[in-house]
mmCIF file of C-alpha atoms in Angstrom:
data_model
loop_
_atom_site.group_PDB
_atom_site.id
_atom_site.type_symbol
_atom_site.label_atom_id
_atom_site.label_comp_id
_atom_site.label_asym_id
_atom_site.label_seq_id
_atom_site.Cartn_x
_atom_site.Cartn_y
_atom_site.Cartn_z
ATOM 1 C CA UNK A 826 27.739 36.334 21.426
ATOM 2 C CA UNK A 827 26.583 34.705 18.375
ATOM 3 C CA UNK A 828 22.949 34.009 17.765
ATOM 4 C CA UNK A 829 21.825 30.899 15.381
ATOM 5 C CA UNK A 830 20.164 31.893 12.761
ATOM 6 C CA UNK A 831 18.130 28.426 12.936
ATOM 7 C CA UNK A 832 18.393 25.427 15.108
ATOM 8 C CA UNK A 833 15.744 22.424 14.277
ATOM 9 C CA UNK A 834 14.904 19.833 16.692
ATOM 10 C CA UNK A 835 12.704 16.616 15.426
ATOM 11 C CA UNK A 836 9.369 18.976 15.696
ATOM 12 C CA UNK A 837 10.931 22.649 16.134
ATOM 13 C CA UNK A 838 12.495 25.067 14.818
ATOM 14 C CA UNK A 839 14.021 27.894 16.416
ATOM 15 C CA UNK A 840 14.794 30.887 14.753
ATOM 16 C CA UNK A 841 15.795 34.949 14.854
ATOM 17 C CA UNK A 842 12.313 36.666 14.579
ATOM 18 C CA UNK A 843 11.337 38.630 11.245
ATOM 19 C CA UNK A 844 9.404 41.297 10.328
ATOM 20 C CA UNK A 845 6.482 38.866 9.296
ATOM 21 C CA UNK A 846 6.109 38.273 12.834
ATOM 22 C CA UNK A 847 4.864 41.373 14.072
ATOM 23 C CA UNK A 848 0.948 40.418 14.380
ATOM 24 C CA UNK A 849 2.382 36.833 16.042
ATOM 25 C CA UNK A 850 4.046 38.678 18.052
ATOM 26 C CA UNK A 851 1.601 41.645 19.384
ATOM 27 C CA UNK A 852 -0.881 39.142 20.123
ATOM 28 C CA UNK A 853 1.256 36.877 22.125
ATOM 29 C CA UNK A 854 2.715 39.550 23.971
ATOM 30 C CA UNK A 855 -0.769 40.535 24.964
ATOM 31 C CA UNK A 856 -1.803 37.166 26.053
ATOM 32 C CA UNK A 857 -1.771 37.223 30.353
ATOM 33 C CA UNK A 858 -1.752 33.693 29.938
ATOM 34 C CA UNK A 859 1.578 33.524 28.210
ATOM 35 C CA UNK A 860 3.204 36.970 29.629
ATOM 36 C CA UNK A 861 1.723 36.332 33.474
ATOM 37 C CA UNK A 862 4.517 34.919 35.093
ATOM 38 C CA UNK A 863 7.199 35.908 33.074
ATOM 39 C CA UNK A 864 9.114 39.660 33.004
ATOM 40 C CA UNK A 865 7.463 40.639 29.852
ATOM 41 C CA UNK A 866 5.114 43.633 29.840
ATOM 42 C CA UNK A 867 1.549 42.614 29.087
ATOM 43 C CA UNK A 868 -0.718 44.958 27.417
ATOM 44 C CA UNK A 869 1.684 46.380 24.744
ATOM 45 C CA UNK A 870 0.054 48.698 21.564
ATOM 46 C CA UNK A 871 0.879 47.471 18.228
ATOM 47 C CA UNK A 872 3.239 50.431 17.743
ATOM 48 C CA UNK A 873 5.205 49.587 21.101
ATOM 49 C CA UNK A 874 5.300 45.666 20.091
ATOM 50 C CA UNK A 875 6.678 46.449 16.332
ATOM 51 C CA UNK A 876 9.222 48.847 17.911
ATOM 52 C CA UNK A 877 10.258 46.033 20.519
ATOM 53 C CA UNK A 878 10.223 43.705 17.206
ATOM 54 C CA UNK A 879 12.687 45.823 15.189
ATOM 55 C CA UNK A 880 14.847 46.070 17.891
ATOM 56 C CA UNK A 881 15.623 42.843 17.930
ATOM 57 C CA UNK A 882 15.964 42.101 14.354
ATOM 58 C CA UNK A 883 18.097 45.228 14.139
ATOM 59 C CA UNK A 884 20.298 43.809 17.342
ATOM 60 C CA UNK A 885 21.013 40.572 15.701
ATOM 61 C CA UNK A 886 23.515 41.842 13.254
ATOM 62 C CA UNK A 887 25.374 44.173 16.102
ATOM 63 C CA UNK A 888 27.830 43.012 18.701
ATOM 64 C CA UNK A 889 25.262 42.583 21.797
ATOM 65 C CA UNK A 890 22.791 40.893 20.094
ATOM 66 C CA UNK A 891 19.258 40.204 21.936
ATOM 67 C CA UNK A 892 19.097 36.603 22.074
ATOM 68 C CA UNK A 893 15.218 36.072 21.680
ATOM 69 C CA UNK A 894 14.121 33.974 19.115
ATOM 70 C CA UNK A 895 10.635 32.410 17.606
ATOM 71 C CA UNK A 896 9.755 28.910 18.855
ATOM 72 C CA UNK A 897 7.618 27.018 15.099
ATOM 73 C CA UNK A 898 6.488 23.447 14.681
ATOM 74 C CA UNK A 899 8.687 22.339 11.705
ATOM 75 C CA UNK A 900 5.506 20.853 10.334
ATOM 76 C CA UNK A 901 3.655 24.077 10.043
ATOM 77 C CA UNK A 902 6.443 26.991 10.300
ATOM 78 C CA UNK A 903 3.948 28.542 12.276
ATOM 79 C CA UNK A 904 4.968 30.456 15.764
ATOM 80 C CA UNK A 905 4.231 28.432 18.900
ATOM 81 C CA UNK A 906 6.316 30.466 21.521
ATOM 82 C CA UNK A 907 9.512 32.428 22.393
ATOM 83 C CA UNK A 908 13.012 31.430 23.525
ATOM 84 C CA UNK A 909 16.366 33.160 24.120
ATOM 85 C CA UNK A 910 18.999 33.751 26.438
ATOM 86 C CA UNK A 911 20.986 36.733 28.259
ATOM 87 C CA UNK A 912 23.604 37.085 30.313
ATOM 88 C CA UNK A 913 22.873 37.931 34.441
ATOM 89 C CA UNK A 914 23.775 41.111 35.456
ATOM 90 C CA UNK A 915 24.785 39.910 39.106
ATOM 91 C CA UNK A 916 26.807 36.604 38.209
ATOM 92 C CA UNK A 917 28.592 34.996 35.607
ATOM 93 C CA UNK A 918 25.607 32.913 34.150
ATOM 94 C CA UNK A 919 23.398 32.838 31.227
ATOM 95 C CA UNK A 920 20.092 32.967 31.744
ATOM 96 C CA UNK A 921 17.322 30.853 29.500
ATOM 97 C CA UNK A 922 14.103 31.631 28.973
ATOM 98 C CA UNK A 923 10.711 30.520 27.008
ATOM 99 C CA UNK A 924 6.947 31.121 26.751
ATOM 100 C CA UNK A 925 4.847 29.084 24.682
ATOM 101 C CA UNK A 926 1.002 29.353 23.604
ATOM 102 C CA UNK A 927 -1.536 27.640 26.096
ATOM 103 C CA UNK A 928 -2.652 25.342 23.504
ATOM 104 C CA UNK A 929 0.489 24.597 22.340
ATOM 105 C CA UNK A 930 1.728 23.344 26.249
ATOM 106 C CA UNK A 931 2.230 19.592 28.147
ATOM 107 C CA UNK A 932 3.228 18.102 24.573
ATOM 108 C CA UNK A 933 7.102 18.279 25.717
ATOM 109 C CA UNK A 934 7.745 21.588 22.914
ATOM 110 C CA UNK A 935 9.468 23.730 25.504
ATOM 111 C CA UNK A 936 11.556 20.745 26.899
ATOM 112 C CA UNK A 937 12.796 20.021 23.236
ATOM 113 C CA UNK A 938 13.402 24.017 22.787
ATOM 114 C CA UNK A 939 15.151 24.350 25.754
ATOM 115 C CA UNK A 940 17.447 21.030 24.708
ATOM 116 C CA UNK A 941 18.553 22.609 22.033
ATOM 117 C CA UNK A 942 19.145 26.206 23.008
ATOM 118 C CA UNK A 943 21.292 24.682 25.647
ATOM 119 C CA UNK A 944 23.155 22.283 23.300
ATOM 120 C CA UNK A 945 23.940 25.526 20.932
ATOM 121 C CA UNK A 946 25.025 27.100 24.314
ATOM 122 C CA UNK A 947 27.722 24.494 25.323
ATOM 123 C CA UNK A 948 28.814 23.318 22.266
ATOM 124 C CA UNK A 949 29.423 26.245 20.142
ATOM 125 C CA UNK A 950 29.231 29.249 22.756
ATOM 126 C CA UNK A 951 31.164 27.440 25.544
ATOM 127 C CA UNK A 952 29.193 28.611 27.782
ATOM 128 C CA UNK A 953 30.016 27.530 31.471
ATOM 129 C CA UNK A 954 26.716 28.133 33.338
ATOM 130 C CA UNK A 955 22.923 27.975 32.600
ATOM 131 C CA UNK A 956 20.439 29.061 34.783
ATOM 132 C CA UNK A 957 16.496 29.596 35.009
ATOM 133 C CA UNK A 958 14.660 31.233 37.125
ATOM 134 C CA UNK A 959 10.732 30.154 37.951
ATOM 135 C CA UNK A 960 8.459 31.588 39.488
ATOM 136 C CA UNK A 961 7.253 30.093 42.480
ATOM 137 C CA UNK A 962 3.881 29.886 41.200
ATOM 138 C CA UNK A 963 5.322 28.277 37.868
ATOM 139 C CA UNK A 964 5.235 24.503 38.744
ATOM 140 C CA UNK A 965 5.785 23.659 35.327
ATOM 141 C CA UNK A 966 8.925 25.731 34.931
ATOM 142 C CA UNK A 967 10.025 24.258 37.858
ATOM 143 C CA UNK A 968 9.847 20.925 36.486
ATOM 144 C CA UNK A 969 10.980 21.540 33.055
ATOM 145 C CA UNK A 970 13.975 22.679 34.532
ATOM 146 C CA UNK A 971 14.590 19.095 36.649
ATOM 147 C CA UNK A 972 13.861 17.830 33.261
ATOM 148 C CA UNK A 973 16.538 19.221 31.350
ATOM 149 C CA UNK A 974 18.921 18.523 33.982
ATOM 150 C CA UNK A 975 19.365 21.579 36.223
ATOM 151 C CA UNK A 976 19.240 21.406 40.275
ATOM 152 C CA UNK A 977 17.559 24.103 41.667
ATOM 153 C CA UNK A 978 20.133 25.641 43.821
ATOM 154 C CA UNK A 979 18.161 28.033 46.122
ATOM 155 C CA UNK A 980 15.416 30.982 45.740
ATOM 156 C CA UNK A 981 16.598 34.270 45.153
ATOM 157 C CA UNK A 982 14.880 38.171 44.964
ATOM 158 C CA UNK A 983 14.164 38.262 41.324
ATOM 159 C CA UNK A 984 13.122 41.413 40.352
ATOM 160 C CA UNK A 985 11.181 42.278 43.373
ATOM 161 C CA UNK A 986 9.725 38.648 44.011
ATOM 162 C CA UNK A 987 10.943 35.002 44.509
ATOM 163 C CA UNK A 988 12.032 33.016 42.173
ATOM 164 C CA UNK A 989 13.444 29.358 41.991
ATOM 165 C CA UNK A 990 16.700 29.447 40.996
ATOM 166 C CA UNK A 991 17.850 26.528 38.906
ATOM 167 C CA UNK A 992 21.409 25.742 37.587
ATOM 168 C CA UNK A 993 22.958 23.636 35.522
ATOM 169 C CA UNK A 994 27.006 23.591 34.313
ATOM 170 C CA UNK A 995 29.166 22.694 31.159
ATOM 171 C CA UNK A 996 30.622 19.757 33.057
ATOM 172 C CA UNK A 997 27.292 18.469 34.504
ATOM 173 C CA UNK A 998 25.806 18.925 31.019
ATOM 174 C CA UNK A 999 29.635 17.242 29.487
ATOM 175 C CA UNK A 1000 29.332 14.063 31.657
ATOM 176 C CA UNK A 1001 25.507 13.203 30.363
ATOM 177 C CA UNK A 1002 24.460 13.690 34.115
ATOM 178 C CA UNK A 1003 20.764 14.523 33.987
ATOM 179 C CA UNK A 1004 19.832 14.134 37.741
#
Protein backbone atom coordinates (compact mmCIF):
# COMPACT_ATOMS: atom_id res chain seq x y z
CA UNK A 1 0.00 0.00 0.00
CA UNK A 2 1.34 3.25 -0.96
CA UNK A 3 1.27 6.18 1.39
CA UNK A 4 1.16 9.98 -0.08
CA UNK A 5 3.78 11.71 0.80
CA UNK A 6 1.43 14.98 0.80
CA UNK A 7 -2.13 15.54 -0.09
CA UNK A 8 -3.43 19.41 0.26
CA UNK A 9 -6.96 20.27 0.54
CA UNK A 10 -8.04 24.21 0.28
CA UNK A 11 -6.88 24.63 4.18
CA UNK A 12 -4.89 21.22 4.88
CA UNK A 13 -2.31 19.46 4.33
CA UNK A 14 -1.75 15.99 5.06
CA UNK A 15 1.44 14.54 5.31
CA UNK A 16 3.92 11.40 6.52
CA UNK A 17 5.10 12.58 10.03
CA UNK A 18 8.90 13.67 10.58
CA UNK A 19 11.22 13.67 13.09
CA UNK A 20 10.42 17.45 13.87
CA UNK A 21 7.28 16.22 15.14
CA UNK A 22 8.20 14.44 18.08
CA UNK A 23 7.25 17.22 20.85
CA UNK A 24 3.76 17.71 18.56
CA UNK A 25 3.38 14.55 18.84
CA UNK A 26 4.12 13.52 22.71
CA UNK A 27 1.91 16.17 23.74
CA UNK A 28 -1.01 15.25 21.65
CA UNK A 29 -0.74 11.79 22.44
CA UNK A 30 -1.01 12.77 26.05
CA UNK A 31 -3.99 14.90 25.63
CA UNK A 32 -7.31 12.65 27.16
CA UNK A 33 -9.19 15.02 25.28
CA UNK A 34 -7.84 14.00 21.93
CA UNK A 35 -6.76 10.18 22.81
CA UNK A 36 -10.20 9.50 25.05
CA UNK A 37 -12.27 7.85 22.71
CA UNK A 38 -9.99 6.66 20.33
CA UNK A 39 -7.54 3.25 20.61
CA UNK A 40 -4.52 5.25 21.28
CA UNK A 41 -2.71 4.84 24.60
CA UNK A 42 -2.87 7.99 26.68
CA UNK A 43 -0.17 8.77 29.04
CA UNK A 44 2.88 7.82 26.86
CA UNK A 45 6.76 9.01 28.15
CA UNK A 46 8.63 10.97 25.71
CA UNK A 47 10.92 7.98 25.09
CA UNK A 48 7.83 5.60 24.31
CA UNK A 49 6.18 8.47 21.97
CA UNK A 50 9.65 9.08 19.91
CA UNK A 51 9.98 5.27 19.61
CA UNK A 52 6.22 5.04 18.34
CA UNK A 53 7.36 8.18 16.06
CA UNK A 54 10.33 6.43 14.40
CA UNK A 55 8.44 3.60 13.76
CA UNK A 56 6.42 5.09 11.59
CA UNK A 57 8.77 7.17 9.68
CA UNK A 58 10.95 4.08 9.42
CA UNK A 59 7.62 1.98 8.12
CA UNK A 60 6.91 4.38 5.39
CA UNK A 61 9.69 3.34 3.14
CA UNK A 62 8.97 -0.66 3.80
CA UNK A 63 6.29 -2.76 2.20
CA UNK A 64 3.53 -2.53 5.15
CA UNK A 65 3.73 0.86 5.69
CA UNK A 66 1.76 2.47 8.83
CA UNK A 67 -0.60 4.70 7.26
CA UNK A 68 -0.74 7.57 9.96
CA UNK A 69 -0.07 10.83 8.90
CA UNK A 70 0.03 14.65 10.38
CA UNK A 71 -3.15 16.69 9.83
CA UNK A 72 -1.46 21.06 9.27
CA UNK A 73 -3.39 24.14 8.29
CA UNK A 74 -1.69 25.02 4.94
CA UNK A 75 -1.64 28.55 6.27
CA UNK A 76 0.54 27.83 9.21
CA UNK A 77 2.24 24.24 8.49
CA UNK A 78 1.59 23.78 11.94
CA UNK A 79 0.08 20.21 13.30
CA UNK A 80 -3.65 20.29 14.02
CA UNK A 81 -4.37 16.44 14.28
CA UNK A 82 -3.74 12.87 12.99
CA UNK A 83 -5.14 10.80 10.12
CA UNK A 84 -4.42 7.41 8.49
CA UNK A 85 -5.79 4.28 7.50
CA UNK A 86 -5.30 0.32 8.02
CA UNK A 87 -6.61 -2.52 6.83
CA UNK A 88 -9.33 -4.71 9.30
CA UNK A 89 -8.12 -7.72 10.48
CA UNK A 90 -11.69 -9.46 10.40
CA UNK A 91 -12.98 -8.19 6.86
CA UNK A 92 -11.90 -6.95 3.72
CA UNK A 93 -12.14 -3.13 4.57
CA UNK A 94 -9.97 -0.26 5.26
CA UNK A 95 -10.39 1.39 8.14
CA UNK A 96 -10.04 5.50 8.53
CA UNK A 97 -9.24 7.23 11.29
CA UNK A 98 -8.50 10.96 12.75
CA UNK A 99 -8.03 12.99 15.96
CA UNK A 100 -7.75 16.56 15.90
CA UNK A 101 -6.85 19.26 18.72
CA UNK A 102 -9.95 20.56 20.80
CA UNK A 103 -9.38 23.97 19.65
CA UNK A 104 -8.84 23.13 16.37
CA UNK A 105 -12.64 21.15 16.16
CA UNK A 106 -16.45 22.18 14.61
CA UNK A 107 -14.55 24.32 11.82
CA UNK A 108 -15.22 21.30 9.22
CA UNK A 109 -10.95 20.32 9.32
CA UNK A 110 -11.59 16.64 9.91
CA UNK A 111 -14.47 16.50 7.29
CA UNK A 112 -12.02 18.07 4.64
CA UNK A 113 -9.16 15.49 5.94
CA UNK A 114 -11.22 12.71 5.76
CA UNK A 115 -12.40 13.90 1.94
CA UNK A 116 -9.30 13.63 0.88
CA UNK A 117 -7.80 10.57 2.50
CA UNK A 118 -10.75 8.87 0.99
CA UNK A 119 -10.35 10.42 -2.50
CA UNK A 120 -6.46 9.17 -2.40
CA UNK A 121 -8.09 5.82 -1.29
CA UNK A 122 -10.42 5.28 -4.35
CA UNK A 123 -8.73 6.91 -6.89
CA UNK A 124 -5.23 5.83 -6.70
CA UNK A 125 -5.41 2.77 -4.16
CA UNK A 126 -8.65 1.29 -5.59
CA UNK A 127 -9.73 0.61 -2.65
CA UNK A 128 -13.27 -1.11 -2.52
CA UNK A 129 -14.45 -0.45 1.08
CA UNK A 130 -14.09 2.31 3.76
CA UNK A 131 -15.19 2.02 7.05
CA UNK A 132 -15.15 3.95 10.54
CA UNK A 133 -15.85 2.97 13.55
CA UNK A 134 -17.28 5.57 16.46
CA UNK A 135 -17.66 5.28 19.52
CA UNK A 136 -20.96 5.39 20.82
CA UNK A 137 -20.19 8.20 22.95
CA UNK A 138 -18.55 10.02 19.83
CA UNK A 139 -21.58 11.94 18.38
CA UNK A 140 -19.42 13.88 16.31
CA UNK A 141 -17.73 10.92 14.67
CA UNK A 142 -20.90 9.66 14.12
CA UNK A 143 -21.91 12.52 12.15
CA UNK A 144 -18.81 13.21 10.33
CA UNK A 145 -19.16 9.95 9.02
CA UNK A 146 -23.03 10.70 7.54
CA UNK A 147 -21.19 13.65 6.30
CA UNK A 148 -18.75 12.16 4.16
CA UNK A 149 -21.17 9.81 2.85
CA UNK A 150 -21.01 6.52 4.78
CA UNK A 151 -24.29 4.63 6.24
CA UNK A 152 -23.75 3.27 9.39
CA UNK A 153 -24.40 -0.32 8.85
CA UNK A 154 -24.77 -1.78 12.41
CA UNK A 155 -22.71 -1.74 15.90
CA UNK A 156 -20.17 -4.17 16.34
CA UNK A 157 -17.65 -5.43 19.54
CA UNK A 158 -14.77 -3.19 18.86
CA UNK A 159 -12.08 -4.00 20.88
CA UNK A 160 -13.96 -4.91 23.92
CA UNK A 161 -16.76 -2.13 23.55
CA UNK A 162 -19.38 -0.88 20.98
CA UNK A 163 -18.76 0.88 18.31
CA UNK A 164 -20.85 2.36 15.34
CA UNK A 165 -19.92 0.86 12.44
CA UNK A 166 -20.07 3.02 9.35
CA UNK A 167 -19.42 2.04 5.66
CA UNK A 168 -19.07 3.45 2.67
CA UNK A 169 -18.03 1.66 -1.02
CA UNK A 170 -16.06 2.53 -4.30
CA UNK A 171 -19.33 2.48 -6.21
CA UNK A 172 -21.36 4.53 -3.67
CA UNK A 173 -18.40 6.93 -3.50
CA UNK A 174 -18.13 6.44 -7.92
CA UNK A 175 -21.82 7.47 -8.45
CA UNK A 176 -21.46 10.96 -6.28
CA UNK A 177 -24.12 9.37 -3.87
CA UNK A 178 -23.61 11.15 -0.56
CA UNK A 179 -26.82 10.03 1.33
Amino acid sequence: MRIPKRLETCRLIIRRYTANDLEMLHEFLNNKDVIGLTDMPLNTSKEETEAFLQMLIDSYTTEEPVAAMAICLKETENVIGSCGFAAVDFSNDTQIYYALEPEFRNNGFATEAMEKLIEYMILVLDIDRICIYCHPENIASMNLAKRIGMQQQTIVQEKDRDAHYFLLTREKYLSGNKV
